[in-house]
mmCIF file of C-alpha atoms in Angstrom:
data_model
loop_
_atom_site.group_PDB
_atom_site.id
_atom_site.type_symbol
_atom_site.label_atom_id
_atom_site.label_comp_id
_atom_site.label_asym_id
_atom_site.label_seq_id
_atom_site.Cartn_x
_atom_site.Cartn_y
_atom_site.Cartn_z
ATOM 1 C CA MET J 1149 87.747 110.114 86.313
ATOM 2 C CA GLU J 1150 86.843 109.281 82.709
ATOM 3 C CA ASP J 1151 89.463 111.791 81.542
ATOM 4 C CA THR J 1152 92.016 110.038 83.754
ATOM 5 C CA ARG J 1153 91.132 106.629 82.299
ATOM 6 C CA GLU J 1154 91.425 108.029 78.780
ATOM 7 C CA THR J 1155 94.823 109.489 79.628
ATOM 8 C CA ILE J 1156 95.974 106.123 80.967
ATOM 9 C CA ARG J 1157 94.813 104.436 77.766
ATOM 10 C CA ASN J 1158 96.859 106.944 75.785
ATOM 11 C CA ILE J 1159 99.869 106.342 78.028
ATOM 12 C CA LYS J 1160 99.653 102.612 77.362
ATOM 13 C CA LYS J 1161 99.557 103.256 73.622
ATOM 14 C CA GLU J 1162 102.824 105.159 74.035
ATOM 15 C CA LEU J 1163 104.314 102.366 76.133
ATOM 16 C CA ARG J 1164 103.524 99.795 73.463
ATOM 17 C CA LEU J 1165 105.510 101.815 70.923
ATOM 18 C CA PHE J 1166 108.660 101.343 73.001
ATOM 19 C CA MET J 1167 108.047 97.921 74.484
ATOM 20 C CA ASN J 1168 111.062 95.632 74.505
ATOM 21 C CA GLY J 1169 110.501 91.912 74.931
ATOM 22 C CA VAL J 1170 114.149 91.123 75.642
ATOM 23 C CA THR J 1171 114.358 93.722 78.413
ATOM 24 C CA SER J 1172 111.023 92.565 79.819
ATOM 25 C CA ALA J 1173 112.242 88.975 79.979
ATOM 26 C CA GLN J 1174 115.465 90.057 81.672
ATOM 27 C CA GLN J 1175 113.550 92.015 84.291
ATOM 28 C CA ARG J 1176 111.363 89.015 85.039
ATOM 29 C CA LYS J 1177 114.497 86.900 85.453
ATOM 30 C CA LEU J 1178 115.692 89.463 88.005
ATOM 31 C CA GLY J 1179 112.585 88.707 90.054
ATOM 32 C CA MET J 1180 110.115 91.384 89.008
ATOM 33 C CA SER J 1181 106.659 89.827 89.111
ATOM 34 C CA TYR J 1182 104.428 92.582 87.761
ATOM 35 C CA ASN J 1183 101.375 91.572 85.762
ATOM 36 C CA ILE J 1184 102.844 93.486 82.832
ATOM 37 C CA ILE J 1185 106.399 94.591 82.080
ATOM 38 C CA PHE J 1186 106.699 96.503 78.827
ATOM 39 C CA GLY J 1187 110.478 96.676 79.144
ATOM 40 C CA VAL J 1188 110.615 100.404 78.388
ATOM 41 C CA ASP J 1189 113.891 102.033 79.449
ATOM 42 C CA ILE J 1190 114.045 105.083 81.707
ATOM 43 C CA PRO J 1191 114.958 107.677 79.019
ATOM 44 C CA HIS J 1192 111.917 106.664 76.954
ATOM 45 C CA LEU J 1193 109.726 106.669 80.073
ATOM 46 C CA LYS J 1194 110.831 110.238 80.768
ATOM 47 C CA ASP J 1195 109.977 111.179 77.188
ATOM 48 C CA ILE J 1196 106.530 109.625 77.592
ATOM 49 C CA ALA J 1197 105.980 111.380 80.911
ATOM 50 C CA ALA J 1198 106.752 114.722 79.271
ATOM 51 C CA LYS J 1199 103.743 114.256 76.982
ATOM 52 C CA PHE J 1200 101.229 113.995 79.830
ATOM 53 C CA PRO J 1201 100.073 116.292 82.627
ATOM 54 C CA VAL J 1202 101.617 116.337 86.068
ATOM 55 C CA ASP J 1203 98.460 115.402 87.929
ATOM 56 C CA ALA J 1204 97.788 113.842 91.340
ATOM 57 C CA ASP J 1205 94.741 111.795 90.319
ATOM 58 C CA LEU J 1206 96.527 110.432 87.265
ATOM 59 C CA ALA J 1207 99.628 109.555 89.290
ATOM 60 C CA LYS J 1208 97.603 107.785 91.977
ATOM 61 C CA GLU J 1209 95.682 105.724 89.418
ATOM 62 C CA LEU J 1210 98.900 104.758 87.651
ATOM 63 C CA TRP J 1211 100.443 103.722 90.967
ATOM 64 C CA LYS J 1212 97.564 101.306 91.625
ATOM 65 C CA GLU J 1213 98.338 99.315 88.475
ATOM 66 C CA ASN J 1214 100.533 96.230 88.767
ATOM 67 C CA ILE J 1215 102.587 97.353 85.765
ATOM 68 C CA ARG J 1216 106.264 98.274 86.051
ATOM 69 C CA GLU J 1217 106.067 101.309 83.789
ATOM 70 C CA SER J 1218 102.860 102.599 85.377
ATOM 71 C CA LYS J 1219 104.519 102.637 88.804
ATOM 72 C CA LEU J 1220 107.475 104.603 87.477
ATOM 73 C CA LEU J 1221 105.322 107.037 85.517
ATOM 74 C CA ALA J 1222 103.266 107.624 88.655
ATOM 75 C CA ILE J 1223 106.419 108.887 90.366
ATOM 76 C CA PHE J 1224 107.350 111.044 87.366
ATOM 77 C CA LEU J 1225 103.852 112.588 87.104
ATOM 78 C CA LEU J 1226 103.148 113.228 90.789
ATOM 79 C CA PRO J 1227 102.892 116.978 91.531
ATOM 80 C CA GLU J 1228 105.020 118.348 94.342
ATOM 81 C CA GLU J 1229 102.031 119.379 96.430
ATOM 82 C CA SER J 1230 101.108 115.683 96.721
ATOM 83 C CA TYR J 1231 104.528 114.423 97.823
ATOM 84 C CA GLN J 1232 103.766 114.604 101.549
ATOM 85 C CA GLU J 1233 100.394 112.918 101.104
ATOM 86 C CA VAL J 1234 101.641 109.776 99.369
ATOM 87 C CA ALA J 1235 105.262 109.381 100.548
ATOM 88 C CA GLU J 1236 104.771 106.948 103.434
ATOM 89 C CA THR J 1237 102.129 104.928 101.608
ATOM 90 C CA TRP J 1238 104.160 104.549 98.443
ATOM 91 C CA ILE J 1239 107.285 103.435 100.315
ATOM 92 C CA GLY J 1240 105.191 100.775 102.006
ATOM 93 C CA GLU J 1241 103.854 99.655 98.635
ATOM 94 C CA CYS J 1242 107.215 99.592 96.850
ATOM 95 C CA ARG J 1243 108.169 96.078 95.849
ATOM 96 C CA TYR J 1244 111.484 96.687 94.109
ATOM 97 C CA ARG J 1245 114.512 98.887 94.545
ATOM 98 C CA GLU J 1246 114.000 100.423 91.105
ATOM 99 C CA ASN J 1247 110.840 102.113 92.389
ATOM 100 C CA ALA J 1248 112.503 103.039 95.658
ATOM 101 C CA ASP J 1249 115.435 104.692 93.857
ATOM 102 C CA HIS J 1250 113.186 106.935 91.772
ATOM 103 C CA LEU J 1251 110.854 107.636 94.690
ATOM 104 C CA ALA J 1252 113.770 108.735 96.874
ATOM 105 C CA HIS J 1253 115.311 110.899 94.144
ATOM 106 C CA ARG J 1254 112.133 112.572 92.876
ATOM 107 C CA VAL J 1255 109.846 112.692 95.921
ATOM 108 C CA LEU J 1256 111.291 111.766 99.305
ATOM 109 C CA CYS J 1257 114.315 114.066 99.294
ATOM 110 C CA LYS J 1258 112.014 117.014 98.478
ATOM 111 C CA LEU J 1259 109.743 116.639 101.503
ATOM 112 C CA PRO J 1260 109.838 119.581 103.948
ATOM 113 C CA ASP J 1261 111.034 117.298 106.771
ATOM 114 C CA ALA J 1262 113.029 114.966 104.540
ATOM 115 C CA THR J 1263 116.043 114.584 106.831
ATOM 116 C CA ALA J 1264 114.046 113.612 109.908
ATOM 117 C CA LYS J 1265 111.890 111.222 107.917
ATOM 118 C CA ALA J 1266 114.871 109.638 106.158
ATOM 119 C CA LEU J 1267 116.578 108.994 109.496
ATOM 120 C CA LYS J 1268 113.397 107.349 110.752
ATOM 121 C CA TRP J 1269 113.142 105.181 107.631
ATOM 122 C CA ALA J 1270 116.841 104.231 107.805
ATOM 123 C CA HIS J 1271 116.199 102.922 111.318
ATOM 124 C CA SER J 1272 113.196 100.841 110.227
ATOM 125 C CA SER J 1273 113.155 97.050 110.347
ATOM 126 C CA GLU J 1274 111.393 97.006 106.952
ATOM 127 C CA GLU J 1275 113.839 96.416 104.095
ATOM 128 C CA LEU J 1276 112.550 98.967 101.576
ATOM 129 C CA TYR J 1277 111.889 101.625 104.208
ATOM 130 C CA ARG J 1278 115.512 101.285 105.289
ATOM 131 C CA TYR J 1279 116.728 101.325 101.687
ATOM 132 C CA CYS J 1280 114.643 104.464 100.976
ATOM 133 C CA GLY J 1281 115.981 106.088 104.125
ATOM 134 C CA PHE J 1282 119.647 105.703 103.162
ATOM 135 C CA THR J 1283 119.010 106.537 99.510
ATOM 136 C CA THR J 1284 117.149 109.705 100.499
ATOM 137 C CA LEU J 1285 119.925 110.707 102.899
ATOM 138 C CA ALA J 1286 122.518 110.192 100.160
ATOM 139 C CA HIS J 1287 120.570 112.508 97.839
ATOM 140 C CA LEU J 1288 120.195 115.118 100.590
ATOM 141 C CA PHE J 1289 123.882 115.049 101.542
ATOM 142 C CA ARG J 1290 124.981 115.192 97.914
ATOM 143 C CA GLY J 1291 122.841 118.327 97.610
ATOM 144 C CA GLY J 1292 124.580 119.958 100.583
ATOM 145 C CA GLN J 1293 122.087 119.148 103.347
ATOM 146 C CA GLY J 1294 123.696 119.070 106.790
ATOM 147 C CA LEU J 1295 122.697 117.557 110.120
ATOM 148 C CA THR J 1296 122.229 118.984 113.572
ATOM 149 C CA ASP J 1297 124.506 117.561 116.286
ATOM 150 C CA GLU J 1298 121.642 115.385 117.508
ATOM 151 C CA GLN J 1299 120.826 114.164 114.006
ATOM 152 C CA GLU J 1300 124.490 113.403 113.353
ATOM 153 C CA GLN J 1301 124.655 111.213 116.434
ATOM 154 C CA GLU J 1302 121.501 109.422 115.319
ATOM 155 C CA PHE J 1303 122.885 108.954 111.809
ATOM 156 C CA PHE J 1304 126.207 107.648 113.118
ATOM 157 C CA ALA J 1305 124.432 105.204 115.426
ATOM 158 C CA ILE J 1306 122.298 103.821 112.594
ATOM 159 C CA VAL J 1307 125.228 103.503 110.177
ATOM 160 C CA SER J 1308 127.527 101.963 112.783
ATOM 161 C CA GLY J 1309 124.844 99.424 113.620
ATOM 162 C CA ILE J 1310 124.430 98.562 109.944
ATOM 163 C CA PHE J 1311 128.170 98.006 109.508
ATOM 164 C CA LYS J 1312 128.236 95.698 112.511
ATOM 165 C CA ASN J 1313 125.007 93.757 112.016
ATOM 166 C CA ASP J 1314 123.382 94.185 108.588
ATOM 167 C CA SER J 1315 125.456 93.508 105.483
ATOM 168 C CA THR J 1316 122.318 93.792 103.323
ATOM 169 C CA HIS J 1317 122.273 97.573 103.658
ATOM 170 C CA SER J 1318 125.971 98.286 104.169
ATOM 171 C CA ALA J 1319 126.439 99.615 100.616
ATOM 172 C CA GLN J 1320 123.574 102.112 100.976
ATOM 173 C CA ALA J 1321 124.787 103.143 104.439
ATOM 174 C CA MET J 1322 128.340 103.632 103.162
ATOM 175 C CA LYS J 1323 127.130 105.702 100.212
ATOM 176 C CA ALA J 1324 125.180 108.008 102.537
ATOM 177 C CA LEU J 1325 128.138 108.255 104.916
ATOM 178 C CA ILE J 1326 130.586 109.130 102.130
ATOM 179 C CA PHE J 1327 128.289 111.873 100.827
ATOM 180 C CA TYR J 1328 127.842 113.196 104.368
ATOM 181 C CA CYS J 1329 131.565 113.350 105.067
ATOM 182 C CA ASP J 1330 132.343 114.620 101.533
ATOM 183 C CA GLU J 1331 136.090 114.804 102.194
ATOM 184 C CA ASP J 1332 135.450 116.635 105.478
ATOM 185 C CA THR J 1333 138.064 115.051 107.746
ATOM 186 C CA ASP J 1334 136.369 116.350 110.906
ATOM 187 C CA LYS J 1335 133.145 114.501 110.065
ATOM 188 C CA ALA J 1336 135.064 111.377 109.086
ATOM 189 C CA ASP J 1337 137.077 111.494 112.314
ATOM 190 C CA ARG J 1338 133.890 111.892 114.354
ATOM 191 C CA PHE J 1339 132.314 108.859 112.719
ATOM 192 C CA ASN J 1340 135.442 106.718 113.055
ATOM 193 C CA ALA J 1341 135.668 107.635 116.742
ATOM 194 C CA PHE J 1342 131.985 106.828 117.219
ATOM 195 C CA HIS J 1343 132.283 103.495 115.383
ATOM 196 C CA GLY J 1344 135.504 102.496 117.126
ATOM 197 C CA GLU J 1345 137.524 101.849 113.984
ATOM 198 C CA GLU J 1346 138.498 103.676 110.815
ATOM 199 C CA VAL J 1347 135.886 103.323 108.070
ATOM 200 C CA VAL J 1348 136.078 106.623 106.166
#
């Protein structure tokens, strides 16, 4: 554990080299209420992550900190064998879409049962679970992942319900739907018939 603490101290030294007060202030104005926001941009965070080990204990300790950059670095430094262990917990502890976007892209879409889990999350009443669900599905579909007939019906039902009742998530639902159809007129026709009007 002492090695982990020393590594975190070294990470924070790196973060201070790239801290940006203007960006930090802007992020606070957007509603981020972390204890600390260094204002480091994503390319520099990736460069910093490349200097440190991919390590489960390190990632989990970073995730516990109420620091914007620590949360993101935790996602970047989490080893694949730990994805399943932390996925549900970290979604529940996400506070902002920035974290959810990176979590979906780097972790959630790589789970062995990612499609089934993403459909479950997309159907959740919790805002960030639902956001993670659609974002994960979009990544999966963009990568060529398909759906079984049963999963397609479930997906269509969730998306159709969003379009009718939940404008908050309509953009994420539409993005996932567009990637799923991917200029496949048969899929688009099936969704339009399910929904009762032409959407895609």
